[in-house]
Coordinates of C-alpha atoms in Angstrom, one line a residue:
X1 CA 8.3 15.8 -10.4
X2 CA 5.3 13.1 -9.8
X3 CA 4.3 12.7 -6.7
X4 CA 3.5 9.7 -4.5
X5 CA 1.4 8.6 -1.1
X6 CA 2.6 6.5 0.9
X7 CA 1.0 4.7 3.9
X8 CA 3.1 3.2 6.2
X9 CA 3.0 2.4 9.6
X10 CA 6.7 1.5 10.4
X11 CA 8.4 4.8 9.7
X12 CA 10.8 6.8 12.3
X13 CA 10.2 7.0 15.0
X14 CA 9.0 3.7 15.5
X15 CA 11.6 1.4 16.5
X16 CA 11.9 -2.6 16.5
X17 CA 11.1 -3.6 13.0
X18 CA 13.2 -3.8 10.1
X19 CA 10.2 -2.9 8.2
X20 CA 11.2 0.8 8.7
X21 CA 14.1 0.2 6.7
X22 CA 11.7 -0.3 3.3
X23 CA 9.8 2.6 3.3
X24 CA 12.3 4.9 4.3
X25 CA 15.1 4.2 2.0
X26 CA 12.3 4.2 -0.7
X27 CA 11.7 8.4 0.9
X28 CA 15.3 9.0 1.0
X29 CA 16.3 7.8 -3.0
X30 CA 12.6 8.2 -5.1
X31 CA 13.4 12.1 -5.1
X32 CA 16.1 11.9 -7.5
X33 CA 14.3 9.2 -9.2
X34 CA 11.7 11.5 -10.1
X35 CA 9.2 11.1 -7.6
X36 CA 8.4 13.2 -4.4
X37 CA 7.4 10.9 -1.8
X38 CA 4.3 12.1 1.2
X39 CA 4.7 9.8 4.0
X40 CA 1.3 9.1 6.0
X41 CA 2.1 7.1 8.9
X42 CA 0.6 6.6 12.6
X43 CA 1.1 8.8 15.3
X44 CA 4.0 8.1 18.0
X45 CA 2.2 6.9 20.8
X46 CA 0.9 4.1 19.1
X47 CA 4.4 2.5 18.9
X48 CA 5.3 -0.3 21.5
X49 CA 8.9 1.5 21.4
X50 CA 10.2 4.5 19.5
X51 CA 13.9 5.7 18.8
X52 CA 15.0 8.9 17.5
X53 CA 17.9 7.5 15.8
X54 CA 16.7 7.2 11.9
X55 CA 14.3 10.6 12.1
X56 CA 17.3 12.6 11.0
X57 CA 17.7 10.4 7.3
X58 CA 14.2 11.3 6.7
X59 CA 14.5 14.2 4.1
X60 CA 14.0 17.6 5.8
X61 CA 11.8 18.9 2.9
X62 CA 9.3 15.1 3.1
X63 CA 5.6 15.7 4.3
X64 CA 5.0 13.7 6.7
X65 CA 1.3 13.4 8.3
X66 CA 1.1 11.3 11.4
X67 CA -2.9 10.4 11.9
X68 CA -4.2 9.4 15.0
X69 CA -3.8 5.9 16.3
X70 CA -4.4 3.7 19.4
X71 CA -3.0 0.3 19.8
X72 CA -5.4 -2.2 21.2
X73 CA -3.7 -4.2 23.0
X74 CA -2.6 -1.1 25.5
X75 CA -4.8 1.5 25.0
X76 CA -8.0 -0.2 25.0
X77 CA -7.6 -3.1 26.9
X78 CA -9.2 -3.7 30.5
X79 CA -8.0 -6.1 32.7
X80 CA -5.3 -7.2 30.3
X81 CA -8.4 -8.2 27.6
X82 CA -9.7 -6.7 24.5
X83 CA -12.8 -7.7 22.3
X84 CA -11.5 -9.4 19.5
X85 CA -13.4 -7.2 16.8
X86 CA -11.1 -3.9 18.1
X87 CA -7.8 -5.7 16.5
X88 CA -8.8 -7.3 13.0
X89 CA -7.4 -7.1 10.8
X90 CA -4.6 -5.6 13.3
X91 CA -4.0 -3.6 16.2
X92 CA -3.9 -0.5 14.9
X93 CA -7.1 -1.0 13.1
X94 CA -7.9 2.6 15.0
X95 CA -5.3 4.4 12.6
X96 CA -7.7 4.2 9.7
X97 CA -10.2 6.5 10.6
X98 CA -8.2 9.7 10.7
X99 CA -5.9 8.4 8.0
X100 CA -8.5 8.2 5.7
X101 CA -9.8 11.6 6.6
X102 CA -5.6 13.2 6.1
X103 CA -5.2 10.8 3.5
X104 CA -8.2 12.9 1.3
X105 CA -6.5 16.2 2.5
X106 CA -3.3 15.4 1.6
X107 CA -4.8 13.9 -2.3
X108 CA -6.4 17.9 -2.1
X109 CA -3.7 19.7 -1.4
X110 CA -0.6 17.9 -3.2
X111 CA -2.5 16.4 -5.8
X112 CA -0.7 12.6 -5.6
X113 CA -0.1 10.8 -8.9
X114 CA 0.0 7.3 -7.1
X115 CA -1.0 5.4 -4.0
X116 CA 1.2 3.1 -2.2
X117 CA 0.7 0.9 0.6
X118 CA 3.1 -1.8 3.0
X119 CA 2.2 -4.7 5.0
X120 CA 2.5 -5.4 7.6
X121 CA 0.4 -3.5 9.3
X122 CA -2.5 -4.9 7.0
X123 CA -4.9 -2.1 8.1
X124 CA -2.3 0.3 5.6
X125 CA -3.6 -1.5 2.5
X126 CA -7.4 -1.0 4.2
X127 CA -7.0 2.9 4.1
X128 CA -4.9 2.9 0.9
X129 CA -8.3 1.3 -0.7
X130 CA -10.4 3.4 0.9
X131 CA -8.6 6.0 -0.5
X132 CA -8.1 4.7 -4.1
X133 CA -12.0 4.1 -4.3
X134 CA -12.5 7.9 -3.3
X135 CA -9.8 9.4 -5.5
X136 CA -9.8 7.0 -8.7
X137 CA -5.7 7.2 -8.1
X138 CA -3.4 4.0 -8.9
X139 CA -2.9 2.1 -6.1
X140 CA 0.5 -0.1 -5.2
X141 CA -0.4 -2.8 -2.7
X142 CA 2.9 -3.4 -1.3
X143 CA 2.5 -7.0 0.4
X144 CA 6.2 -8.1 1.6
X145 CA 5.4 -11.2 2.8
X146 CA 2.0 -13.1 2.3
X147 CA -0.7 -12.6 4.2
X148 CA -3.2 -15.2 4.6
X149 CA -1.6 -18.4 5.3
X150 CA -2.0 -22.0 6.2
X151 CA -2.8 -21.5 10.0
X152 CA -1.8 -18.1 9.9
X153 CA -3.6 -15.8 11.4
X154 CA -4.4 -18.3 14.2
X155 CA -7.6 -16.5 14.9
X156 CA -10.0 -17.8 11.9
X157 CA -12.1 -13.9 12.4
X158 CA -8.7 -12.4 11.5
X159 CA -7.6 -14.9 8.8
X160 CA -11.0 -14.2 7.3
X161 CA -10.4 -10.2 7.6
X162 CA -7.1 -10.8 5.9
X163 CA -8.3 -12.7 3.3
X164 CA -10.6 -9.8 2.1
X165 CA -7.8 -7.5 2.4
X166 CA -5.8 -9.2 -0.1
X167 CA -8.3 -10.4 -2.5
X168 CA -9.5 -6.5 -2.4
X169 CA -5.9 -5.6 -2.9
X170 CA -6.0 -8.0 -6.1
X171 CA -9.2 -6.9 -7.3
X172 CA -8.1 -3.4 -6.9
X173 CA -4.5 -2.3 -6.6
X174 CA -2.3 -1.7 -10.2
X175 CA 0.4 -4.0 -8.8
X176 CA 0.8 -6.3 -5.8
X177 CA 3.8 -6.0 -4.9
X178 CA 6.1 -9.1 -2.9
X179 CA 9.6 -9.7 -1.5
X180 CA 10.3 -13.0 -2.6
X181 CA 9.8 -14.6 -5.5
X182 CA 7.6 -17.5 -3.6
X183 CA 5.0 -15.0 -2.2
X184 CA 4.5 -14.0 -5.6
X185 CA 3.6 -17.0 -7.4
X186 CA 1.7 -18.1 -4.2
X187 CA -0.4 -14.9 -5.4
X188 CA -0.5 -15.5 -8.9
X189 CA -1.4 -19.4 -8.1
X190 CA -4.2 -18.1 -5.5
X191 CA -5.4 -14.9 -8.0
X192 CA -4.8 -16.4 -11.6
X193 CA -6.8 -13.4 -13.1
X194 CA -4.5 -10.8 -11.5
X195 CA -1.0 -13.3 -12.3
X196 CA 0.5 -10.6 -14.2
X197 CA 0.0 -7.8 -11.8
X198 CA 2.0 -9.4 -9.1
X199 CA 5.6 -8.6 -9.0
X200 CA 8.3 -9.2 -7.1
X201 CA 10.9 -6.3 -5.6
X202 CA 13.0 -7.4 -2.9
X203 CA 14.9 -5.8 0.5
X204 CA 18.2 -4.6 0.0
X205 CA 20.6 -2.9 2.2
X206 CA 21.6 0.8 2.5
X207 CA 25.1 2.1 1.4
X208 CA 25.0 5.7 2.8
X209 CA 24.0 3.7 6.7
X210 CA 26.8 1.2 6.5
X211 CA 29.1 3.7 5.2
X212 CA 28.8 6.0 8.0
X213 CA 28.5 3.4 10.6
X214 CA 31.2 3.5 13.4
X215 CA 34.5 1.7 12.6
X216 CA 35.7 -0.1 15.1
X217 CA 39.4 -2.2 14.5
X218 CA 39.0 -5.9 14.5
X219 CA 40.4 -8.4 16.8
X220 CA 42.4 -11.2 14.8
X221 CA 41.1 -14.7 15.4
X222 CA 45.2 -15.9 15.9
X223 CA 44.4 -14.0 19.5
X224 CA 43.0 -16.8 20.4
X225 CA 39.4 -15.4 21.5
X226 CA 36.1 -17.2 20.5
X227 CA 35.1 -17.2 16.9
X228 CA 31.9 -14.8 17.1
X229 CA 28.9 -15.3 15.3
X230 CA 25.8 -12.9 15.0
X231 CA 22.0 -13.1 14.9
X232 CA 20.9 -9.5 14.6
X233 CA 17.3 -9.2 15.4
X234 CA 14.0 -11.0 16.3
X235 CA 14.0 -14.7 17.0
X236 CA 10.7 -15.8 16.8
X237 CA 9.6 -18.8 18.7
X238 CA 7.8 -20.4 15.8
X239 CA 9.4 -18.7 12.9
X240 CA 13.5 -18.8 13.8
X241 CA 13.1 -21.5 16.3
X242 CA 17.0 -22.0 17.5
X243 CA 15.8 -25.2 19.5
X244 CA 17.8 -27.6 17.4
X245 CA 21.2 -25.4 17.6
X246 CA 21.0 -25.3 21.0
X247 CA 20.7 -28.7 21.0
X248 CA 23.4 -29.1 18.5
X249 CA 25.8 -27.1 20.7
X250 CA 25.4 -29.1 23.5
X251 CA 26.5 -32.4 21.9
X252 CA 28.9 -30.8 20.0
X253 CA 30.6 -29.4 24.0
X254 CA 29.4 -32.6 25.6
X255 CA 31.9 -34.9 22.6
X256 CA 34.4 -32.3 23.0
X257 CA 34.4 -31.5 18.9
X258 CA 33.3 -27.3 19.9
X259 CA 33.9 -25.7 23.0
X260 CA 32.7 -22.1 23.9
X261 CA 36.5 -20.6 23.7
X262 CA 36.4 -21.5 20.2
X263 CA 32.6 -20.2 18.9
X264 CA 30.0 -17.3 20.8
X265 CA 26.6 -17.2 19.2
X266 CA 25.5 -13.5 19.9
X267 CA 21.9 -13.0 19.3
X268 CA 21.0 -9.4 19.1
X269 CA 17.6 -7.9 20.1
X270 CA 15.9 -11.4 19.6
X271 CA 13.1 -9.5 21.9
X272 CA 12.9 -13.1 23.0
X273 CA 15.7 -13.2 25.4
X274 CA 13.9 -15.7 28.5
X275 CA 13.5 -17.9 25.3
X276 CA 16.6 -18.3 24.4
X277 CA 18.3 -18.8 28.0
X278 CA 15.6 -21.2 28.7
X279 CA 16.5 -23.4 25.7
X280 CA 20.4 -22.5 26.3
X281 CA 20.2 -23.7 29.9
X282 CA 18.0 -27.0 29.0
X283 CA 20.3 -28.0 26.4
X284 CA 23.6 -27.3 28.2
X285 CA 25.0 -24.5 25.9
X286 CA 24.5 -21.4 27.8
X287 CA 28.3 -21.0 27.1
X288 CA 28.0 -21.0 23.9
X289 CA 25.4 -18.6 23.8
X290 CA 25.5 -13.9 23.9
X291 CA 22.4 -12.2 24.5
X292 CA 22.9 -8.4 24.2
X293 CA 19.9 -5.7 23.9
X294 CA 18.9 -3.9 21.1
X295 CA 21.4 -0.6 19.7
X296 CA 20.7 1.9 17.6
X297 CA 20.7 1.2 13.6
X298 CA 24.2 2.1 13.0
X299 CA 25.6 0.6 15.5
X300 CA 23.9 -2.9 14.7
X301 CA 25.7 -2.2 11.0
X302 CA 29.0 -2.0 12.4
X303 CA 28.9 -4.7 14.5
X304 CA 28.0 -6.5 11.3
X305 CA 31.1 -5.6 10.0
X306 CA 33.2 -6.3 13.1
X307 CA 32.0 -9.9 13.7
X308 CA 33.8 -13.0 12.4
X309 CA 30.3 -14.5 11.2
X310 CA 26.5 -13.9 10.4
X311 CA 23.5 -16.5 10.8
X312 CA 20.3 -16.3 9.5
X313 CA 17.7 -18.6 10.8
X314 CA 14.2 -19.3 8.7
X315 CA 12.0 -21.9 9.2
X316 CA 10.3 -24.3 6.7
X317 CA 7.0 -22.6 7.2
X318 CA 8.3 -19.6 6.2
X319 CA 9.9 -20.5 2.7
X320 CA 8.3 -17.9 1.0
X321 CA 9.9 -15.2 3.1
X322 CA 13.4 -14.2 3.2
X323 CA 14.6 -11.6 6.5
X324 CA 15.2 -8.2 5.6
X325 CA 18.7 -8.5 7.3
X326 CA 19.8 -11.0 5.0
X327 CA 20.9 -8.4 2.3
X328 CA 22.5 -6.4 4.8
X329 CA 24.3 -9.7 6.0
X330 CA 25.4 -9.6 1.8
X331 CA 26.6 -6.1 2.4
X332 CA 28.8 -7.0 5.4
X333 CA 30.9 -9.3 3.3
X334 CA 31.4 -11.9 6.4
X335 CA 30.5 -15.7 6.0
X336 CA 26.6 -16.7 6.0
X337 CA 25.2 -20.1 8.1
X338 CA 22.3 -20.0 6.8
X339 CA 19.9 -22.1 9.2
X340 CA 16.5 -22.6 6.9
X341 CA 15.0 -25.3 4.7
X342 CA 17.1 -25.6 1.6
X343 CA 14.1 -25.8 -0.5
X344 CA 12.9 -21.8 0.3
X345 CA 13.6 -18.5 -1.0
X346 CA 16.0 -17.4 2.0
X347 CA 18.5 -20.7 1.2
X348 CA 17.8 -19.4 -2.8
X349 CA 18.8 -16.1 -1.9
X350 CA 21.6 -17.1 -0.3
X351 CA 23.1 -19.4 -2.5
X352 CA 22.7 -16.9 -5.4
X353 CA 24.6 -14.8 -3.6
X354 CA 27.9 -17.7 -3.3
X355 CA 26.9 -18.1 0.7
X356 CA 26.2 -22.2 0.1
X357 CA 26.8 -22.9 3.8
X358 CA 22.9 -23.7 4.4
X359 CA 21.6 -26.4 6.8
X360 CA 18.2 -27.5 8.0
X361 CA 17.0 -25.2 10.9
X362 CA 15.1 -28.5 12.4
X363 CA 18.0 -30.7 12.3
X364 CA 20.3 -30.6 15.5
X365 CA 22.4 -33.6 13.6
X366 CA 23.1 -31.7 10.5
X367 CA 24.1 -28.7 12.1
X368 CA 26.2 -30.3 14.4
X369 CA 27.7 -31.6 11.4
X370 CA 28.5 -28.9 9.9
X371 CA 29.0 -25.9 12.2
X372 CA 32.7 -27.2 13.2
X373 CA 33.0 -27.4 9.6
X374 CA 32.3 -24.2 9.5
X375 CA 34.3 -22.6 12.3
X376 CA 37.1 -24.2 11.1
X377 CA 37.3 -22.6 7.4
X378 CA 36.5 -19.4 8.9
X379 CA 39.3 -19.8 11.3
X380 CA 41.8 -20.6 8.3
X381 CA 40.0 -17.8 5.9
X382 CA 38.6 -20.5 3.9
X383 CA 34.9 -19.4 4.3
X384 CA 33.0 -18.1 1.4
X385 CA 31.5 -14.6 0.9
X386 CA 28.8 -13.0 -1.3
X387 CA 29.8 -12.1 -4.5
X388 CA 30.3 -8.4 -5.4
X389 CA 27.5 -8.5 -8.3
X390 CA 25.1 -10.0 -5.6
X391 CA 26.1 -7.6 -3.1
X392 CA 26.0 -4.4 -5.8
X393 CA 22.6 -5.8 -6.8
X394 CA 20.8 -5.6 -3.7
X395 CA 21.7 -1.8 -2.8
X396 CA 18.4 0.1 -1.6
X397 CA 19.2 2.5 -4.7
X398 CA 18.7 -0.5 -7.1
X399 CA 15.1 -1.3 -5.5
X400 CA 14.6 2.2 -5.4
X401 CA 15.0 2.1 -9.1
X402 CA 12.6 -0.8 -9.8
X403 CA 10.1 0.5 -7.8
X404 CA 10.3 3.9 -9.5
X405 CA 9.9 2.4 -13.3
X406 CA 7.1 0.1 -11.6
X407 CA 5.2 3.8 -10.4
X408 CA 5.7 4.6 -14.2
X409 CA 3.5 2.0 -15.0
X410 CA 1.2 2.1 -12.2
X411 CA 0.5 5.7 -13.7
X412 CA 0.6 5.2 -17.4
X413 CA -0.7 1.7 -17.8
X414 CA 0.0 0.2 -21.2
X415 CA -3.5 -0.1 -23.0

C-alpha cells in the first residue's frame, strides 16, 4: 500500500468548519483505495472550539501527529493587539515550525510516497513546501477555493504573503488542486505555464454519516405548521449577506402575500447570530426568522433530512466557490433556494443537479418574487429535487476515487 502525508489543519477535533469534512472522508475511504493516509495536523489548543464528535470516524489504525501550534489572535495578543507580521499568511503561522520538524520524522520513519496539502489554512501549503524541497517527494497543493483575490486579503502584507504561497505552490506542487471549476481556470488564466496541472475535485457528501444519522418522523405540512426552511452553517456578513431576504420577507408580511405561520427560515450555526437579529428586527421579519446554535455533525444531517426545505446563500463575489454543504443539501433530497448570482459555480452546480429554483442573493424584489412561488409548490409537492445520478455522483467515495487515480499520477508522472 503507498502511502501519503497529509497536512491539514481542520481535522477532529477541531470543530466549526466544514473543512474537516474534506480531509477526513479522504482518511476514512483512501485505505481501500490503496493508499494509507498520515494525518499531520495542529495541536488542540490552537482550535477556537473543539468537539469530540467526529474523532471516533477517524480510522483507529491512522497516524496522526499533532505539532505544536499557537493562534495569534489569543495566544499572543496583548491588550486585544497583535503585530501584524505574527499572522501572515495566517494565524496559525506558528504551526509550521514543529510541523516541519514532525513532518521530516514522519518522511523517516514511514517513508511517504506523496505530499498533500489543504487550504485554508494557507500556512499548510507553506510547510508542505518546505517539506517537498527537503524530501524531493510529489507534492498535491490542495487549494479549495482561491486564494489571492480581488480585495481579498484586505491586508495588502497578507495578500502579498498569499500571492507567494500560491505562485510557490504552482511553481512547485505536481497538481493544484480546486473545488470548482471557476477557481481552476482562474489558476490556469493567472499561471498559463502550469494550466495543465490544475485540476478540479469537488466536495461531496458522506453516505456512511447520513446513513447513521438519527431518524426522527416527519411532521406533514397538511398540519398546518410553518413550512421550514434551513440554512445550516456560517453566514458570513460579506459572503452570504441575507440583507435582501430579510428585506424581502418583510414586504412580503407587510402585503400580506407570506406570513410567518406559513414559512420559518432556520439559520443554523450562522456563528453570526446578533447579525442576523439585527437585520431581522430592522427589516420587520424577526417572525420569519429561527436562530438555533450549532449541534453535533450528525445531528445537523438529520435535521437536513427532517426539514421541508434547504437554502444556500452565495454571493457574487464569491462565484468561484461553491459551499461544502451544498452536496450534502443534494444528499438530503429536499427542495434547494438557491440564493447566489446565477452566473457562478454554486447556481451551476445546482442546476446540474435539477435544483433550478436560483435567485439573485442582492435582489430583495426577485426573491420576493419567487419565494411564495416557492412555498407554494413545496406545499403541493410540486418542488423539484436533485437527480439521483447527481446525487450518486457527489458521494465522498467518488472524490475519494479521483483523488486516488490523481496520487497515481502525482507519483508516476507520465514522461
Amino acid at each position: 500500500m503507498k502511502r501519503i502525508l497529509m497536512i491539514a489543519f481542520h481535522f477532529p477535533p477541531q470543530a466549526g468548519s466544514s473543512g474537516i469534512q474534506r480531509t477526513l472522508r479522504f482518511v476514512q475511504h483512501l485505505p481501500a483505495l490503496g493508499w494509507q493516509p498520515l494525518v499531520l495536523s495542529a495541536s488542540p489548543h490552537a482550535y477556537d472550539k473543539t468537539d469530540a464528535d467526529l474523532l471516533a470516524d477517524v480510522p483507529a489504525d491512522t497516524v496522526v501527529r499533532r505539532a505544536f501550534a499557537l493562534d495569534t489572535a489569543r495566544h499572543l495578543q496583548f491588550r486585544r493587539r497583535y503585530l501584524g507580521w505574527m499572522a501572515r499568511p495566517d494565524r496559525w503561522i506558528s504551526w509550521r515550525f514543529d510541523a516541519v520538524r514532525q513532518g521530516l520524522e514522519m518522511i523517516e520513519a514511514y517513508k511517504p510516497d506523496v505530499i498533500w496539502s489543504t487550504y485554508p489554512i494557507a500556512t499548510a501549503h507553506v510547510i508542505a513546501s518546505a517539506l517537498h524541497r527537503k524530501s524531493g517527494l510529489p507534492w498535491v497543493a490542495d487549494f479549495r477555493d482561491p486564494m489571492a483575490q480581488d480585495g481579498y486579503p484586505a491586508d495588502h502584507r497578507t495578500w502579498q504573503s498569499y500571492q507567494r504561497i500560491e505562485a510557490d505552490a504552482a511553481a512547485r506542487a505536481r497538481f493544484c488542486v480546486f473545488t470548482t471549476p471557476g477557481a481552476a481556470r482562474m489558476y490556469q488564466q493567472r499561471y498559463p505555464g502550469m494550466a495543465e496541472r490544475m485540476v478540479v475535485l469537488e466536495n461531496g457528501y458522506d453516505e456512511e454519516s447520513f446513513s447513521s444519522a438519527p431518524n426522527a418522523p416527519a411532521v406533514p405540512l397538511a398540519s398546518g405548521r410553518p413550512l421550514v426552511m434551513l440554512h445550516s452553517g456560517i453566514v458570513y456578513p460579506s459572503e452570504r449577506d441575507p440583507t435582501q431576504l430579510f428585506e424581502a420577507l418583510g414586504r412580503l408580511m407587510q402585503a400580506g402575500t407570506l406570513m410567518p405561520h406559513q414559512l420559518r427560515i432556520r439559520f443554523r450555526a450562522s456563528v453570526h447570530d446578533d447579525l442576523l437579529n439585527s437585520l431581522a428586527q430592522t427589516h420587520q421579519a424577526q417572525d420569519f426568522i429561527e436562530i438555533c446554535p450549532a449541534i453535533p455533525y450528525r445531528d445537523a444531517l438529520a435535521e437536513m433530512l427532517d426539514v421541508d426545505a434547504l437554502l444556500v446563500m452565495q454571493a457574487s463575489n464569491c462565484n468561484a466557490q461553491i459551499p461544502a454543504k451544498v452536496y450534502e443539501y443534494l444528499r438530503a433530497g429536499k427542495p434547494v433556494l438557491g440564493l447566489t448570482d446565477p452566473n457562478g459555480d454554486t447556481a451551476e452546480a445546482l442546476r446540474s443537479a435539477g435544483l433550478n429554483d436560483v435567485v439573485r442573493l442582492n435582489s430583495a424584489d426577485d426573491i420576493a418574487l419567487a419565494l411564495p412561488a416557492l412555498v407554494q409548490r413545496i406545499r403541493e409537492g410540486r418542488a423539484t429535487q436533485a437527480h439521483p445520478l447527481a446525487v450518486q455522483q457527489a458521494s465522498r467515495l467518488g472524490r475519494s476515487t479521483s483523488l486516488a487515480q490523481l496520487l497515481v499520477k502525482a507519483v508516476n508522472p507520465v514522461p
